[in-house]
Short mmCIF file of C-alpha atoms and ligand atoms in Angstrom, two decimals:
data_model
loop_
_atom_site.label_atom_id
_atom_site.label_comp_id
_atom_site.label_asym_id
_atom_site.label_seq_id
_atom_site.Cartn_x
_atom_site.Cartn_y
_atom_site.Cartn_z
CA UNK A 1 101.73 68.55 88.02
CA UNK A 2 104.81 66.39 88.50
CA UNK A 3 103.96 63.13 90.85
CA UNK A 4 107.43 62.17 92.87
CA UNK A 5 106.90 58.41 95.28
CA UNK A 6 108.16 59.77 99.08
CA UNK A 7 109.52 55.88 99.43
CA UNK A 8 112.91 53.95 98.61
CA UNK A 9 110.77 50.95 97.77
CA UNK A 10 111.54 49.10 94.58
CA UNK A 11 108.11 47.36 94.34
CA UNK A 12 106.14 50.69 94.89
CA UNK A 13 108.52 52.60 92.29
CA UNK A 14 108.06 49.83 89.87
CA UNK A 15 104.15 49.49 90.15
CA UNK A 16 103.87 53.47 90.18
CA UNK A 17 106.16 53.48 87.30
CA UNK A 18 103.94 50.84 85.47
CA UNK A 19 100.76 53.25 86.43
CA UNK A 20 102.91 55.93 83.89
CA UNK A 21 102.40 58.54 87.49
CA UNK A 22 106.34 58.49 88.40
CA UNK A 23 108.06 61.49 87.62
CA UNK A 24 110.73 61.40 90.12
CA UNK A 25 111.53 59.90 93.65
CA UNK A 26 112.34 61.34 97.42
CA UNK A 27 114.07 59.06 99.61
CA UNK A 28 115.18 60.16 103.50
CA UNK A 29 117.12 58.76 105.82
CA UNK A 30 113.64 57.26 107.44
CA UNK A 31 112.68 55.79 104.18
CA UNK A 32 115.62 54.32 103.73
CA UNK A 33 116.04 52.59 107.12
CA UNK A 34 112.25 51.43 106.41
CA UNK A 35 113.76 49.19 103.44
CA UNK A 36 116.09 46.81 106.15
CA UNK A 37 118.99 47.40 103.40
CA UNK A 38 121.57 49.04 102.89
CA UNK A 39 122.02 52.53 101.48
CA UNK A 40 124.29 51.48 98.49
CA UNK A 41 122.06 48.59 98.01
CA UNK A 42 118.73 51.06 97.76
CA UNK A 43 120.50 53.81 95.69
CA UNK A 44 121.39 51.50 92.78
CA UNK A 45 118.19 50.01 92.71
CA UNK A 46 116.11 53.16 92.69
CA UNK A 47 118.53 55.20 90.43
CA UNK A 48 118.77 51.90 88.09
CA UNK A 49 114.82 51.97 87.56
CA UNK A 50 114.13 56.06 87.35
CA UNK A 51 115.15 58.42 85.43
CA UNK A 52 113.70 61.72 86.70
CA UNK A 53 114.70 63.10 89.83
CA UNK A 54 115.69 61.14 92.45
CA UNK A 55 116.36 62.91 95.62
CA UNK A 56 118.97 61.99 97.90
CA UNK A 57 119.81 63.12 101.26
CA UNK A 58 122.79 63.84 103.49
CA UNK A 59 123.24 62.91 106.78
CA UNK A 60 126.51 64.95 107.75
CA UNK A 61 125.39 67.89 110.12
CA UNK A 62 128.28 70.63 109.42
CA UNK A 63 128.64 72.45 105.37
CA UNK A 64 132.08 70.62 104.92
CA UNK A 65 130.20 67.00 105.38
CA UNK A 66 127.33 68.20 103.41
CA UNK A 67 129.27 69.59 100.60
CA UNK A 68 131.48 66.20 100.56
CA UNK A 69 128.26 63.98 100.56
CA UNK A 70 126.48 66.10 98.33
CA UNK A 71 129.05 65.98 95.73
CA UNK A 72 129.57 62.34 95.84
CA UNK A 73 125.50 61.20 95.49
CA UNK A 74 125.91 64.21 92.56
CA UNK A 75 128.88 62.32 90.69
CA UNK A 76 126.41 58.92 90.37
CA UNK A 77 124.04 60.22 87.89
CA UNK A 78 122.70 62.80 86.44
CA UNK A 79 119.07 62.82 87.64
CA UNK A 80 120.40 62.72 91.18
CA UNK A 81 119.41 65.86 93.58
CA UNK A 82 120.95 66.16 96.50
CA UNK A 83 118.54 66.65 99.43
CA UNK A 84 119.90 68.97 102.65
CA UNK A 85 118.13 70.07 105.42
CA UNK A 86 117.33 73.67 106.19
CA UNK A 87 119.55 74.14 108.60
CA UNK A 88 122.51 77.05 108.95
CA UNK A 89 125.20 74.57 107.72
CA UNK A 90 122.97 73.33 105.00
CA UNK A 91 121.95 76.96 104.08
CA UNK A 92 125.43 77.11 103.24
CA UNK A 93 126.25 74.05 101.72
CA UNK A 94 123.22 74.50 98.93
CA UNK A 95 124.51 77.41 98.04
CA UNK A 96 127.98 75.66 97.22
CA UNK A 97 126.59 72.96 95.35
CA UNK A 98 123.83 75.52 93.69
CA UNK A 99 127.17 77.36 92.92
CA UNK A 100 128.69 74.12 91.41
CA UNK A 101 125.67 73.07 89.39
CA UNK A 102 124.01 70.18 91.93
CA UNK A 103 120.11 70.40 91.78
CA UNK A 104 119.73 70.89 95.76
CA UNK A 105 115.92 69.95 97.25
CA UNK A 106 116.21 72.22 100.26
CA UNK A 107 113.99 70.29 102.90
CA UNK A 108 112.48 70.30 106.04
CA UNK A 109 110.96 73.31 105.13
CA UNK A 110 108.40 74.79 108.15
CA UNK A 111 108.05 78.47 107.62
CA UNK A 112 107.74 80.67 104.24
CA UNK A 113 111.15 82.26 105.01
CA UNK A 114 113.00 79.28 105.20
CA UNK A 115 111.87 78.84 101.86
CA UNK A 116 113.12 82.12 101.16
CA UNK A 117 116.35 81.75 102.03
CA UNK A 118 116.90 78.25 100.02
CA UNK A 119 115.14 79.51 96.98
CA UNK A 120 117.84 82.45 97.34
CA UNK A 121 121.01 80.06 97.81
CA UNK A 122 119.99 78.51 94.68
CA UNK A 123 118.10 75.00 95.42
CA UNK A 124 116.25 74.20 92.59
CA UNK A 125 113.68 72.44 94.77
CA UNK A 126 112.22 73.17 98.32
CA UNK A 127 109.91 70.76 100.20
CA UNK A 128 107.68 72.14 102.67
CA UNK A 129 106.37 69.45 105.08
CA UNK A 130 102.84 69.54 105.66
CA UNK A 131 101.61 66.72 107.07
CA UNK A 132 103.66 67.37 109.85
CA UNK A 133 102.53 70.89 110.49
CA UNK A 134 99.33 69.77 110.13
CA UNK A 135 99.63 67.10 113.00
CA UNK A 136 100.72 70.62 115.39
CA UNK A 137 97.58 72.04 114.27
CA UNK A 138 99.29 74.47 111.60
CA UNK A 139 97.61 74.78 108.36
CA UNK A 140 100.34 72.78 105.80
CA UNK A 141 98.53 73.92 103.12
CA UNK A 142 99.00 77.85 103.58
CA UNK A 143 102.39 77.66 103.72
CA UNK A 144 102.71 75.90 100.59
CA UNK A 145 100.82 78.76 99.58
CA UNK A 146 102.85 81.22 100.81
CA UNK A 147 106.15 79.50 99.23
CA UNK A 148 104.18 79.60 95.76
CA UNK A 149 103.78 83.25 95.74
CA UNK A 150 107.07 84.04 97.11
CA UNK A 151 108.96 82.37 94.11
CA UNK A 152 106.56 83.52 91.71
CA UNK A 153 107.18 86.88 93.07
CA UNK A 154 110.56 86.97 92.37
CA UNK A 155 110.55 84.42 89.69
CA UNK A 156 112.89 82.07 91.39
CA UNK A 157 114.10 79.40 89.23
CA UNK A 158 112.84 76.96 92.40
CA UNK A 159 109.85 74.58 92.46
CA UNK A 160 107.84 73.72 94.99
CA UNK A 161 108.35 69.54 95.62
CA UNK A 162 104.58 69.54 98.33
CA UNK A 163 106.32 66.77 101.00
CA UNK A 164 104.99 64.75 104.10
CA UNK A 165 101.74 63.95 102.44
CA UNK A 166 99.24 61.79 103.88
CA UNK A 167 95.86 61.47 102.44
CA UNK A 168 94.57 62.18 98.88
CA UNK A 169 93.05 65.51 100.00
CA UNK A 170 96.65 66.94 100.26
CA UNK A 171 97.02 65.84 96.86
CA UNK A 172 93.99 67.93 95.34
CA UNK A 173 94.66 70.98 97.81
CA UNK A 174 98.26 70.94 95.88
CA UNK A 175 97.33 70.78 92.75
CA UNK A 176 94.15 73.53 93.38
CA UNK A 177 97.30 76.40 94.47
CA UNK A 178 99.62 75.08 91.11
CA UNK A 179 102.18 73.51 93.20
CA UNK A 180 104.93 72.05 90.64
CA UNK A 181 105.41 68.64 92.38
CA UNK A 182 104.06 66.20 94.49
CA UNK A 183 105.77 63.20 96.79
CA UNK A 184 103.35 61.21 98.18
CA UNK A 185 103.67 57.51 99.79
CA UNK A 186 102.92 54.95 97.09
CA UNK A 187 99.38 54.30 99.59
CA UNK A 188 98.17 57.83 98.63
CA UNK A 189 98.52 57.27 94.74
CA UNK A 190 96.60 54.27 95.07
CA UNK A 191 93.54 56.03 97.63
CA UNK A 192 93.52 58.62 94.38
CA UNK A 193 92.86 55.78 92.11
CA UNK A 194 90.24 54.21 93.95
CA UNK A 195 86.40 55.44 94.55
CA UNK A 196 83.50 53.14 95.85
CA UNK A 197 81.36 54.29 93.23
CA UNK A 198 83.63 53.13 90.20
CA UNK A 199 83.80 49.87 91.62
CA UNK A 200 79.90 49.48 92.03
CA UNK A 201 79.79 50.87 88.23
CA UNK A 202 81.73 48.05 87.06
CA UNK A 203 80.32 45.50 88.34
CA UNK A 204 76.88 46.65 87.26
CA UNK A 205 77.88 46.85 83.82
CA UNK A 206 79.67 43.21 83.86
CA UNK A 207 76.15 41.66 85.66
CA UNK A 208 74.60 43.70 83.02
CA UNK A 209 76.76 42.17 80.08
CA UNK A 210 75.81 38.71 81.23
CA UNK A 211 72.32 39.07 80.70
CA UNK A 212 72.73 40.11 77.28
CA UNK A 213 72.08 37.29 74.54
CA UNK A 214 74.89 35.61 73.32
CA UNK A 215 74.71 34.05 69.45
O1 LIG B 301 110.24 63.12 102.07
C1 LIG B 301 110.02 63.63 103.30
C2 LIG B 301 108.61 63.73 103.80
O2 LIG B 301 107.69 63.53 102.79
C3 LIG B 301 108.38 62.98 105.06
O3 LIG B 301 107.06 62.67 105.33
O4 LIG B 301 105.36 61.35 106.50
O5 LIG B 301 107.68 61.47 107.45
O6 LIG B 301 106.17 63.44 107.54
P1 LIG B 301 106.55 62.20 106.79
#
């Protein structure tokens, strides 16, 4: 299972990084205004420290913006896939730059069909967002589900990137159905980390080792 950071954080992709759990990186618009820098400034950072995917997204709402913006993040380096939202216009603009080569993570992603449809155009990724379904009271996790056999199905060259995660239990759902990829916030890889227990252990075993005779 590939392990993507949902932040444009350069402290949280460096400590991940050191962990050895950082196969790629998601950035959105939201992520990016979270760093209080700007976008050029975030975008060489990031794409200076990793080198698997790093996804990138566009902000213009019509195909002819997308395709323009989509091409340009493209030209800075080769791990760079260019995120578009599943709307009409961006239906059509990953199929363009799917046409044209450009790794496209299709997101916003609510319904199976949706996923469809950008598995079809050609995106090489699509990111269903289940934390936020789940907040509606719609079960995230069956549509992720749903995607997965779709694309096996039809043996769609597109993987499944699992996206608005919140909580460790997403994680494990995930990686119970064989989704290909994970983003989580850096929080969640840390909450996987962690257990009471193993904590406890440890410090049994170093009271432990003090009582032992020392020569
Ligand atoms: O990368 C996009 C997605 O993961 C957003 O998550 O927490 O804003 O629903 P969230």
């Amino acid at each position: 299972m590939k392990f993507f950071l949902d932040t444009g954080n350069i402290d949280e992709i460096r400590e991940g990084i050191g962990m050895g759990m950082v196969d790629g990186v998601t950035t959105n618009p939201s992520l990016i205004a979270r760093e209080k820098k700007d976008f050029e400034s975030v975008v060489k950072e990031v794409l200076a420290l990793v080198d698997g995917p790093v996804s990138l997204e566009v902000v213009s709402e019509d195909v002819d913006g997308m395709v323009e913006e989509g091409r340009k993040l493209a030209a800075r380096a080769d791990n760079v896939v260019v995120k578009v939202p599943m709307t009409m216009e961006g239906l059509k603009a990953t199929k363009i730059l799917a046409d044209e080569g450009i790794a496209v993570n299709q997101t916003l992603i609510f319904s199976p069909l949706q996923a469809l449809l950008a598995a079809k155009a050609g995106a090489a990724y699509v990111s269903p967002f289940i934390g936020r379904l789940d907040d509606v009271s719609h079960d995230g996790m069956e549509l992720v589900e749903q995607i997965l056999t779709i694309i096996e199905n039809y043996a769609y060259e597109c993987e499944v990137i699992v996206a608005s995660v919140r909580h460790p239990l997403h994680v494990l759902d995930a990686a119970m159905l064989g989704a290909d990829v994970i983003t989580m916030p850096f929080k969640v890889l840390q909450q996987m980390a962690r257990h009471p227990l193993t904590d406890v252990g440890v410090q049994r075993f170093l009271d432990d080792w003090k009582k032992v005779p020392k020569k």
